[in-house]
JSON list of C-alpha atoms in Angstrom, two decimals:
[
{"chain": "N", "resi": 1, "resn": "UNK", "atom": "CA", "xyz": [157.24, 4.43, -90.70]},
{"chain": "N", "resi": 2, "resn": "UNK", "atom": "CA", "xyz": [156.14, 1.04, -92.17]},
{"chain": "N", "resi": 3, "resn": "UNK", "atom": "CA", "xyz": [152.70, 2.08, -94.42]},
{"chain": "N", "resi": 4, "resn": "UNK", "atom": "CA", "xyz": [152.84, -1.92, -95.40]},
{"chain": "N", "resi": 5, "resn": "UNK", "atom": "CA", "xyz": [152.45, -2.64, -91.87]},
{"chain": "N", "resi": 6, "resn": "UNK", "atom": "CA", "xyz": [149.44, -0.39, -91.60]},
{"chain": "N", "resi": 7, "resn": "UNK", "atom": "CA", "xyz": [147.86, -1.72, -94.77]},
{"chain": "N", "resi": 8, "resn": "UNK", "atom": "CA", "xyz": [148.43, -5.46, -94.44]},
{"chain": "N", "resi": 9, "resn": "UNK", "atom": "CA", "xyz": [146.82, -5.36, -90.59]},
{"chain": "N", "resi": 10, "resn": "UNK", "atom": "CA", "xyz": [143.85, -3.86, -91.74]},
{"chain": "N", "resi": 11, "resn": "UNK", "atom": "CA", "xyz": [143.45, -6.21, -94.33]},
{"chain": "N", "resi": 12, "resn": "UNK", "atom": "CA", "xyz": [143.74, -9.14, -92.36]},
{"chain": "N", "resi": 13, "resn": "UNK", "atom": "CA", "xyz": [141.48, -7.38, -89.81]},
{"chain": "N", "resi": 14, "resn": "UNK", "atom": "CA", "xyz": [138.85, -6.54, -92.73]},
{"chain": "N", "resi": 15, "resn": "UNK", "atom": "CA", "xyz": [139.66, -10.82, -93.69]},
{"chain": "N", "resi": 16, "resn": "UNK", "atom": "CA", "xyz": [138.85, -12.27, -90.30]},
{"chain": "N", "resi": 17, "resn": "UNK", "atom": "CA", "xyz": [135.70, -10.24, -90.06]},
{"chain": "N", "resi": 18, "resn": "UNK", "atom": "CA", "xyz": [137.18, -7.54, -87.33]},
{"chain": "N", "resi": 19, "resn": "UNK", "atom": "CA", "xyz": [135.23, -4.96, -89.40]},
{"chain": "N", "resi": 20, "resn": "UNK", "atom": "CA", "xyz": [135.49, -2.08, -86.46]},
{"chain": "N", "resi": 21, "resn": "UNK", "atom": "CA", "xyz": [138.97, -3.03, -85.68]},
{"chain": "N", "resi": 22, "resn": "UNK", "atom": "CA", "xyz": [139.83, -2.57, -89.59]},
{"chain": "N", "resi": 23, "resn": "UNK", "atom": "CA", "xyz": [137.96, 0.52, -89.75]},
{"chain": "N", "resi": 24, "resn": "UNK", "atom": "CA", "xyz": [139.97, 2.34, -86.67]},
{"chain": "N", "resi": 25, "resn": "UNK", "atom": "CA", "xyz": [143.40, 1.07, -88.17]},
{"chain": "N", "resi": 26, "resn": "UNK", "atom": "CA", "xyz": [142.70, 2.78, -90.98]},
{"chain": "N", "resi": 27, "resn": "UNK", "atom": "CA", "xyz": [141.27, 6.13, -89.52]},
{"chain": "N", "resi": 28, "resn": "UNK", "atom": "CA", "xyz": [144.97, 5.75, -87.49]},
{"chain": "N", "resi": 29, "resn": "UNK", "atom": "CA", "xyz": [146.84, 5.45, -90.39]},
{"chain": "N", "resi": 30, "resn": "UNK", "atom": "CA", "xyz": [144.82, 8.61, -91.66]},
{"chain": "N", "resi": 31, "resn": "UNK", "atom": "CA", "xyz": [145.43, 10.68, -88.24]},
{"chain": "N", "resi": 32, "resn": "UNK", "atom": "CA", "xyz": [149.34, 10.13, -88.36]},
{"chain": "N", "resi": 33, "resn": "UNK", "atom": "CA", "xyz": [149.79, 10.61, -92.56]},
{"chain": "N", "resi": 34, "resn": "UNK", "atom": "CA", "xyz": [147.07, 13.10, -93.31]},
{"chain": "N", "resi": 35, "resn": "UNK", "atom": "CA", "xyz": [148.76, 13.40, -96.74]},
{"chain": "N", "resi": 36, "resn": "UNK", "atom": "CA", "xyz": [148.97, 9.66, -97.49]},
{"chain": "N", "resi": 37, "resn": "UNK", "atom": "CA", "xyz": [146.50, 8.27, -99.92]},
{"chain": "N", "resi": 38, "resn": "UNK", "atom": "CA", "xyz": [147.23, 4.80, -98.99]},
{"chain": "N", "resi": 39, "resn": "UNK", "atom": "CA", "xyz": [145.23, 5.25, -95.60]},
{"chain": "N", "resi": 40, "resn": "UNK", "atom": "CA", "xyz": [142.37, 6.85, -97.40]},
{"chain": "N", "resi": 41, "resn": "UNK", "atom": "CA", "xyz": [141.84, 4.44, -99.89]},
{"chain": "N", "resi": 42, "resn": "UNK", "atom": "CA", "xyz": [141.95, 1.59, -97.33]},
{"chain": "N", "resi": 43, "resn": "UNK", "atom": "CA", "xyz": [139.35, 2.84, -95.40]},
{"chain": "N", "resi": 44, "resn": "UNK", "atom": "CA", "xyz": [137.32, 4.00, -98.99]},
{"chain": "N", "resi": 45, "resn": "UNK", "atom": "CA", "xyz": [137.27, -0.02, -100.44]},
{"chain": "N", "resi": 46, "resn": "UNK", "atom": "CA", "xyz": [136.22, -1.11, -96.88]},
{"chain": "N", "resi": 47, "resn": "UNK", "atom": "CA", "xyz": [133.24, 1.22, -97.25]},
{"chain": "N", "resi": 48, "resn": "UNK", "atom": "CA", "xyz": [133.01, -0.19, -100.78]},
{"chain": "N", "resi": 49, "resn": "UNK", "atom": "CA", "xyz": [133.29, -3.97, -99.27]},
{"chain": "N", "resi": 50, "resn": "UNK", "atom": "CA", "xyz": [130.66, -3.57, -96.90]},
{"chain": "N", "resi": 51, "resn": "UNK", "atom": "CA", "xyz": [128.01, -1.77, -99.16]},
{"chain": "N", "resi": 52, "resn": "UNK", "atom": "CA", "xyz": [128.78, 1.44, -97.32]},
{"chain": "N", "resi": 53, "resn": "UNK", "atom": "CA", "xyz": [128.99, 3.45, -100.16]},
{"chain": "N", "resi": 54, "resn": "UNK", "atom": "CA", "xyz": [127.85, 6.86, -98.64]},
{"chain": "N", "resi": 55, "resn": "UNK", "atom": "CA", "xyz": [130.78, 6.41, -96.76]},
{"chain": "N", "resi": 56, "resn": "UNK", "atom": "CA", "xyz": [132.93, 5.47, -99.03]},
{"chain": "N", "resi": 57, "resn": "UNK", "atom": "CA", "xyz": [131.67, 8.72, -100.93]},
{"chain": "N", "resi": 58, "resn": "UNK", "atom": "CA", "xyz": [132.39, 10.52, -97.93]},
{"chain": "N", "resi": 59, "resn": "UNK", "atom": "CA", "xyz": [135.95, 9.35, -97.26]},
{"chain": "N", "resi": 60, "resn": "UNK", "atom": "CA", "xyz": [136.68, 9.86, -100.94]},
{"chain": "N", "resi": 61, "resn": "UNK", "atom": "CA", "xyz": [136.26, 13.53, -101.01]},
{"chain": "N", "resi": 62, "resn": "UNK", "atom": "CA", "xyz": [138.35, 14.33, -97.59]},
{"chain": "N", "resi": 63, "resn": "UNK", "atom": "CA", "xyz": [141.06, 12.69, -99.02]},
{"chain": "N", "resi": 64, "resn": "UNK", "atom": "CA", "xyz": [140.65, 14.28, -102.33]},
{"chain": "N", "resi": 65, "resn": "UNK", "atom": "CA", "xyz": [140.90, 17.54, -100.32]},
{"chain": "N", "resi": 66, "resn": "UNK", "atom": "CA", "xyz": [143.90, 16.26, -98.14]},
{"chain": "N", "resi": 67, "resn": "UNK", "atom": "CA", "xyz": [146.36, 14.67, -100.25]},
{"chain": "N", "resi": 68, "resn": "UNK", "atom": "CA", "xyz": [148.45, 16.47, -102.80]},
{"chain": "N", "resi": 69, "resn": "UNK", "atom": "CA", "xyz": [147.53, 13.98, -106.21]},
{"chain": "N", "resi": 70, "resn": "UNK", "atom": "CA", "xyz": [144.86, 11.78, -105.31]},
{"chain": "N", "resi": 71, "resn": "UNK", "atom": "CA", "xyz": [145.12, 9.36, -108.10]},
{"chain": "N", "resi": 72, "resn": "UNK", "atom": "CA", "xyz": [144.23, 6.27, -106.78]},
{"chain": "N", "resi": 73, "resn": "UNK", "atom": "CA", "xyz": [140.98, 7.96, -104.65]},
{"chain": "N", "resi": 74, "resn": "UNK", "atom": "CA", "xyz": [140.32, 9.72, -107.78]},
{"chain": "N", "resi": 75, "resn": "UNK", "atom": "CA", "xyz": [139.93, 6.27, -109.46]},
{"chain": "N", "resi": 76, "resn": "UNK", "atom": "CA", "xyz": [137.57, 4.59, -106.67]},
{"chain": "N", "resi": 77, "resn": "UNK", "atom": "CA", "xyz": [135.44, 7.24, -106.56]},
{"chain": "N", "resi": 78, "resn": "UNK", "atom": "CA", "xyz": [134.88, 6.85, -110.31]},
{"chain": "N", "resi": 79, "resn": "UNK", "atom": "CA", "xyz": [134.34, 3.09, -110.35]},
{"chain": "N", "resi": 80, "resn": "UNK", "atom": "CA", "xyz": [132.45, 3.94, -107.29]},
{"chain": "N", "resi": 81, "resn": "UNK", "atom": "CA", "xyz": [129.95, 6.40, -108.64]},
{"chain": "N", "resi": 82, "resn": "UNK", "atom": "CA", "xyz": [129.99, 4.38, -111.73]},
{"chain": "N", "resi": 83, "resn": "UNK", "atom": "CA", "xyz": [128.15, 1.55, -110.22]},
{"chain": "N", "resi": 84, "resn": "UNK", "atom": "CA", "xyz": [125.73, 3.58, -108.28]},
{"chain": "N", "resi": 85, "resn": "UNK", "atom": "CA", "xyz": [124.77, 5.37, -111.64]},
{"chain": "N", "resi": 86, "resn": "UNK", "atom": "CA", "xyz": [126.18, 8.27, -111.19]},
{"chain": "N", "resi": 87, "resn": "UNK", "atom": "CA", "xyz": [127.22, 8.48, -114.26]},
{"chain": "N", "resi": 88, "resn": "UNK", "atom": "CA", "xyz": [128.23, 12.46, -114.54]},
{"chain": "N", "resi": 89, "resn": "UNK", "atom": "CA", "xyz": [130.14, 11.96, -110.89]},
{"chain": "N", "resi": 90, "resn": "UNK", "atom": "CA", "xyz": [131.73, 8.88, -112.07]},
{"chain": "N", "resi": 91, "resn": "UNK", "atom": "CA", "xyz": [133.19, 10.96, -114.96]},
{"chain": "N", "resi": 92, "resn": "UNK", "atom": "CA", "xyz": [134.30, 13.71, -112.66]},
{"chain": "N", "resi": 93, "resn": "UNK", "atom": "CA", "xyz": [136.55, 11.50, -110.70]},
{"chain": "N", "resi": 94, "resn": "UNK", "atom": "CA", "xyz": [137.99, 9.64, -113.25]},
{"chain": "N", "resi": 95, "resn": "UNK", "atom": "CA", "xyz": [139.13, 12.82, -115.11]},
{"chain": "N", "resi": 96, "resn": "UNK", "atom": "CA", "xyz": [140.70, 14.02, -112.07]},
{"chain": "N", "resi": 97, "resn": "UNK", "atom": "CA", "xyz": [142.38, 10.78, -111.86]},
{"chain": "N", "resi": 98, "resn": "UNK", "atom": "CA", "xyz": [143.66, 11.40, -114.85]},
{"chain": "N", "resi": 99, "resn": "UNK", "atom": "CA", "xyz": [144.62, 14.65, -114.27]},
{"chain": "N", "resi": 100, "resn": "UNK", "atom": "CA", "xyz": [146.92, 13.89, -111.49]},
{"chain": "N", "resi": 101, "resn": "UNK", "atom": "CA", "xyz": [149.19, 11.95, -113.81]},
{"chain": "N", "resi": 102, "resn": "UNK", "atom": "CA", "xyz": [148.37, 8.11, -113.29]},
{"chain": "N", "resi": 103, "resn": "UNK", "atom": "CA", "xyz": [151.40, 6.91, -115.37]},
{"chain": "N", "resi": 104, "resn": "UNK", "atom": "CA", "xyz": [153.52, 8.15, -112.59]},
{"chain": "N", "resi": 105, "resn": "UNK", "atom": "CA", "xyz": [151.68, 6.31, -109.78]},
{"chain": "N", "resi": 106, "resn": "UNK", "atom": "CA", "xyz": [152.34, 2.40, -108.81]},
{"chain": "N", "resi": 107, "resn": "UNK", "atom": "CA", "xyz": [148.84, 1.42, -107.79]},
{"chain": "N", "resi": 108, "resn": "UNK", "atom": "CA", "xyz": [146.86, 3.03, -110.72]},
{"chain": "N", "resi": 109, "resn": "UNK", "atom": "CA", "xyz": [146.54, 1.62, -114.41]},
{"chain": "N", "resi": 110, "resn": "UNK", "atom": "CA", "xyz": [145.73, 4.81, -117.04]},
{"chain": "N", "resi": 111, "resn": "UNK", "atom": "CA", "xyz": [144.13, 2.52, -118.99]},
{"chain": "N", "resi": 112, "resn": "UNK", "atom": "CA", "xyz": [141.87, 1.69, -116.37]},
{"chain": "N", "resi": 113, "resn": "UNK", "atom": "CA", "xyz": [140.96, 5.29, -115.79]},
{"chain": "N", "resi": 114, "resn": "UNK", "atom": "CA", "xyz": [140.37, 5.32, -119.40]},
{"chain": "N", "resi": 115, "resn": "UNK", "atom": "CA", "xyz": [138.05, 2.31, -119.22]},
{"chain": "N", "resi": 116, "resn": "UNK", "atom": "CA", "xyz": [135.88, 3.27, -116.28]},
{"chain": "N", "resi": 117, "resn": "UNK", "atom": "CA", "xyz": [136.04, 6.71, -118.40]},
{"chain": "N", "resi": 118, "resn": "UNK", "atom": "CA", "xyz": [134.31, 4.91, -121.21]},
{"chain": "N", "resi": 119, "resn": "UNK", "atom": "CA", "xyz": [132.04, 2.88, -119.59]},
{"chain": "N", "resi": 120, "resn": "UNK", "atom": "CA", "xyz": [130.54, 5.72, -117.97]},
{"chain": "N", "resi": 121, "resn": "UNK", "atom": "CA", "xyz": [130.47, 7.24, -120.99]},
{"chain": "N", "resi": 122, "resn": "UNK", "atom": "CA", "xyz": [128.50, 4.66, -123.06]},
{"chain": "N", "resi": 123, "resn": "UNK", "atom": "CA", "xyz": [126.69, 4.74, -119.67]},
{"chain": "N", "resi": 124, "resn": "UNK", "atom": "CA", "xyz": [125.06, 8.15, -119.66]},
{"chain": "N", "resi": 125, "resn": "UNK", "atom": "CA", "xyz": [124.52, 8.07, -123.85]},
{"chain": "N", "resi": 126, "resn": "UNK", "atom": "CA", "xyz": [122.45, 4.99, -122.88]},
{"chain": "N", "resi": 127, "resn": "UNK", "atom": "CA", "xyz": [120.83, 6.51, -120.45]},
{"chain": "N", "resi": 128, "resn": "UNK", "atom": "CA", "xyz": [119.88, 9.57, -122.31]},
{"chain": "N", "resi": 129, "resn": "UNK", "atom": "CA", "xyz": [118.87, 7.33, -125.35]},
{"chain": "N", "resi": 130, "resn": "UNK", "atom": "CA", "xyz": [116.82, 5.16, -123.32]},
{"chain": "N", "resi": 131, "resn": "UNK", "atom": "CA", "xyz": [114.61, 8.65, -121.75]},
{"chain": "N", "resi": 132, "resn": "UNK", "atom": "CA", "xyz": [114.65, 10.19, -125.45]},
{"chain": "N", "resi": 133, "resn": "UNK", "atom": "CA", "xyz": [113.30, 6.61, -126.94]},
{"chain": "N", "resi": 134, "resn": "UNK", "atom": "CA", "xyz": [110.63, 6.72, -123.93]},
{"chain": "N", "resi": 135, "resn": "UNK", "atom": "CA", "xyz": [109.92, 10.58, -124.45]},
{"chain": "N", "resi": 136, "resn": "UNK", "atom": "CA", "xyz": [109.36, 10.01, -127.90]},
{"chain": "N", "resi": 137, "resn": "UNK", "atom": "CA", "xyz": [107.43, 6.88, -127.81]},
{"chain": "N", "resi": 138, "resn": "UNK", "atom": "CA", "xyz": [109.47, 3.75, -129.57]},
{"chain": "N", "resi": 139, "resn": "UNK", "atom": "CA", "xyz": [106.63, 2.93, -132.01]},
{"chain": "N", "resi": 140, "resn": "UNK", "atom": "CA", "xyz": [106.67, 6.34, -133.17]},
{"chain": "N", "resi": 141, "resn": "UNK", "atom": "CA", "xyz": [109.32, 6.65, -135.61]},
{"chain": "N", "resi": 142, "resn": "UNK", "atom": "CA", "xyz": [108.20, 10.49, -136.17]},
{"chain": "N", "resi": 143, "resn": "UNK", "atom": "CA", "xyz": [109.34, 11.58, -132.98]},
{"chain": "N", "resi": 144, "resn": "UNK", "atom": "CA", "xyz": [113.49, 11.29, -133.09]},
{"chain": "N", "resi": 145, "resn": "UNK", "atom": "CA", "xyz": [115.44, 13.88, -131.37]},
{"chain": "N", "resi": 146, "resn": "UNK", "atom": "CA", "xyz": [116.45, 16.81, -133.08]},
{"chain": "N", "resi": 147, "resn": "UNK", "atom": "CA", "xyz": [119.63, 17.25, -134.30]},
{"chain": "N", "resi": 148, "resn": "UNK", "atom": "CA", "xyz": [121.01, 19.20, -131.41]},
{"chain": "N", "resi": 149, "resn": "UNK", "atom": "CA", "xyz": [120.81, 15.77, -129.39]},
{"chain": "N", "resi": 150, "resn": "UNK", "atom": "CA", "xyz": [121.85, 13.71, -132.03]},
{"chain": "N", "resi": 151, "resn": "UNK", "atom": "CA", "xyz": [125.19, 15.45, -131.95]},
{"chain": "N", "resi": 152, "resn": "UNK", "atom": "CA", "xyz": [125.75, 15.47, -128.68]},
{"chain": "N", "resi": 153, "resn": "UNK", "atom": "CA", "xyz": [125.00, 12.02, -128.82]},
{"chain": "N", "resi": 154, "resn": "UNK", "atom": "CA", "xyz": [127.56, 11.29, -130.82]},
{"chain": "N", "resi": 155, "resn": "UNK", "atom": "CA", "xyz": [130.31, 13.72, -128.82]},
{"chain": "N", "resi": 156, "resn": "UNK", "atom": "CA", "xyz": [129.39, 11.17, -126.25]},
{"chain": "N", "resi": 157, "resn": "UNK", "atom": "CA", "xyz": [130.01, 8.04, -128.14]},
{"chain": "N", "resi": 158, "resn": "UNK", "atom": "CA", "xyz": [133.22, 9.64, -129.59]},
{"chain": "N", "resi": 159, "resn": "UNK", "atom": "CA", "xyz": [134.76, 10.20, -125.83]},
{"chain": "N", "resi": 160, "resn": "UNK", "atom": "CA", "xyz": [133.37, 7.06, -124.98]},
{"chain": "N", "resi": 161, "resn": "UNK", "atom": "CA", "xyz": [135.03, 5.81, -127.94]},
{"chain": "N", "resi": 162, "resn": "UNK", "atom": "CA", "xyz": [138.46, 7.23, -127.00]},
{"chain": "N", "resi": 163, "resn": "UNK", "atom": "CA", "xyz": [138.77, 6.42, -123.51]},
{"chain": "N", "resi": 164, "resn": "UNK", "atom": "CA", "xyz": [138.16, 2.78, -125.16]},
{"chain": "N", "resi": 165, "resn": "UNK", "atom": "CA", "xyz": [141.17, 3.19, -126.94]},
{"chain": "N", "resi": 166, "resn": "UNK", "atom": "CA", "xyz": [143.17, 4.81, -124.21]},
{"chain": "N", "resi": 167, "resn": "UNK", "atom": "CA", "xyz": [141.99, 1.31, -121.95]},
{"chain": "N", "resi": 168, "resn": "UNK", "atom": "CA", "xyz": [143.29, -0.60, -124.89]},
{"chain": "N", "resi": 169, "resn": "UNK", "atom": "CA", "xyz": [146.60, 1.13, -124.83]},
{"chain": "N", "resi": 170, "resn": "UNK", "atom": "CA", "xyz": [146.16, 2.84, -128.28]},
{"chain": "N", "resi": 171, "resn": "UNK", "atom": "CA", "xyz": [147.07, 6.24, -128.88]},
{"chain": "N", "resi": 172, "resn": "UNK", "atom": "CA", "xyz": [143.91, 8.76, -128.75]},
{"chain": "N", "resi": 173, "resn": "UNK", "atom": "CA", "xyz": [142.74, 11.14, -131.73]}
]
């Protein structure tokens, strides 16, 4: 079997706006290689393409639960979740990404994984920052957050901080 074949037709069908015809392609590369990411993630950036990101979501997870190490999946869903805010989901998926060994696999970059890892991250610290500043009132300098959630404030910078380095190729403390 020729997965090329499969992935460069539904490409150029997704390219000359055949959007259905793209769509089936890849659901047939999925019903004859169950266990082949390749057909998965095709049909999972299409989603992404086309602002279909609940099914892109969707997609994600059945081939997280279908093929044996998901790596590349595991990445999308991360950069996925990571732009809808997700922040918590978007770390989920991009430590299982890195779980299943992305040095070993041809289409996935660690230190990607390690970047979106960061980002999202620096993401949810801001996030929780931004509702503890508002919580507190920002003209109030009497009302900081205890020290409970200044450290785990900074456990989030530090991982943030790390998967920074691991993006940047240097070796993590």
């Amino acid at each position: 079997w020729n997965w090329r074949a499969f992935t460069f037709i539904g490409d150029l069908l997704e390219a000359t706006n055949q959007y259905e015809e793209a769509e089936k392609m890849h659901r047939d590369f999925i019903e004859r290689f169950p266990q082949d990411e390749r057909g998965y993630s095709q049909l999972v950036q299409l989603f992404q393409r086309q602002g279909r990101l609940d099914k892109a979501v969707v997609e994600s997870e059945k081939g997280l639960e279908r093929v044996q190490r998901p790596v590349r999946l595991a990445f999308l869903g991360a950069k996925l979740m990571l732009d809808q805010g997700d922040y918590d989901g978007s770390i989920d998926y991009g430590l299982r990404a890195l779980e299943y060994a992305p040095r070993e696999h041809s289409s996935v970059n660690e230190s990607s994984v390690h970047l979106t890892l960061g980002q999202a991250y620096a993401a949810r610290l801001m996030a929780a920052l931004r509702v503890a500043d508002t919580a507190a009132g920002r003209d109030q300098p009497d009302n900081l957050h205890d020290d409970r959630d200044h450290d785990r404030d900074l456990d989030e910078a530090h991982r943030a901080a790390l998967h920074q380095q691991g993006a940047e190729g240097q070796h993590l403390a």
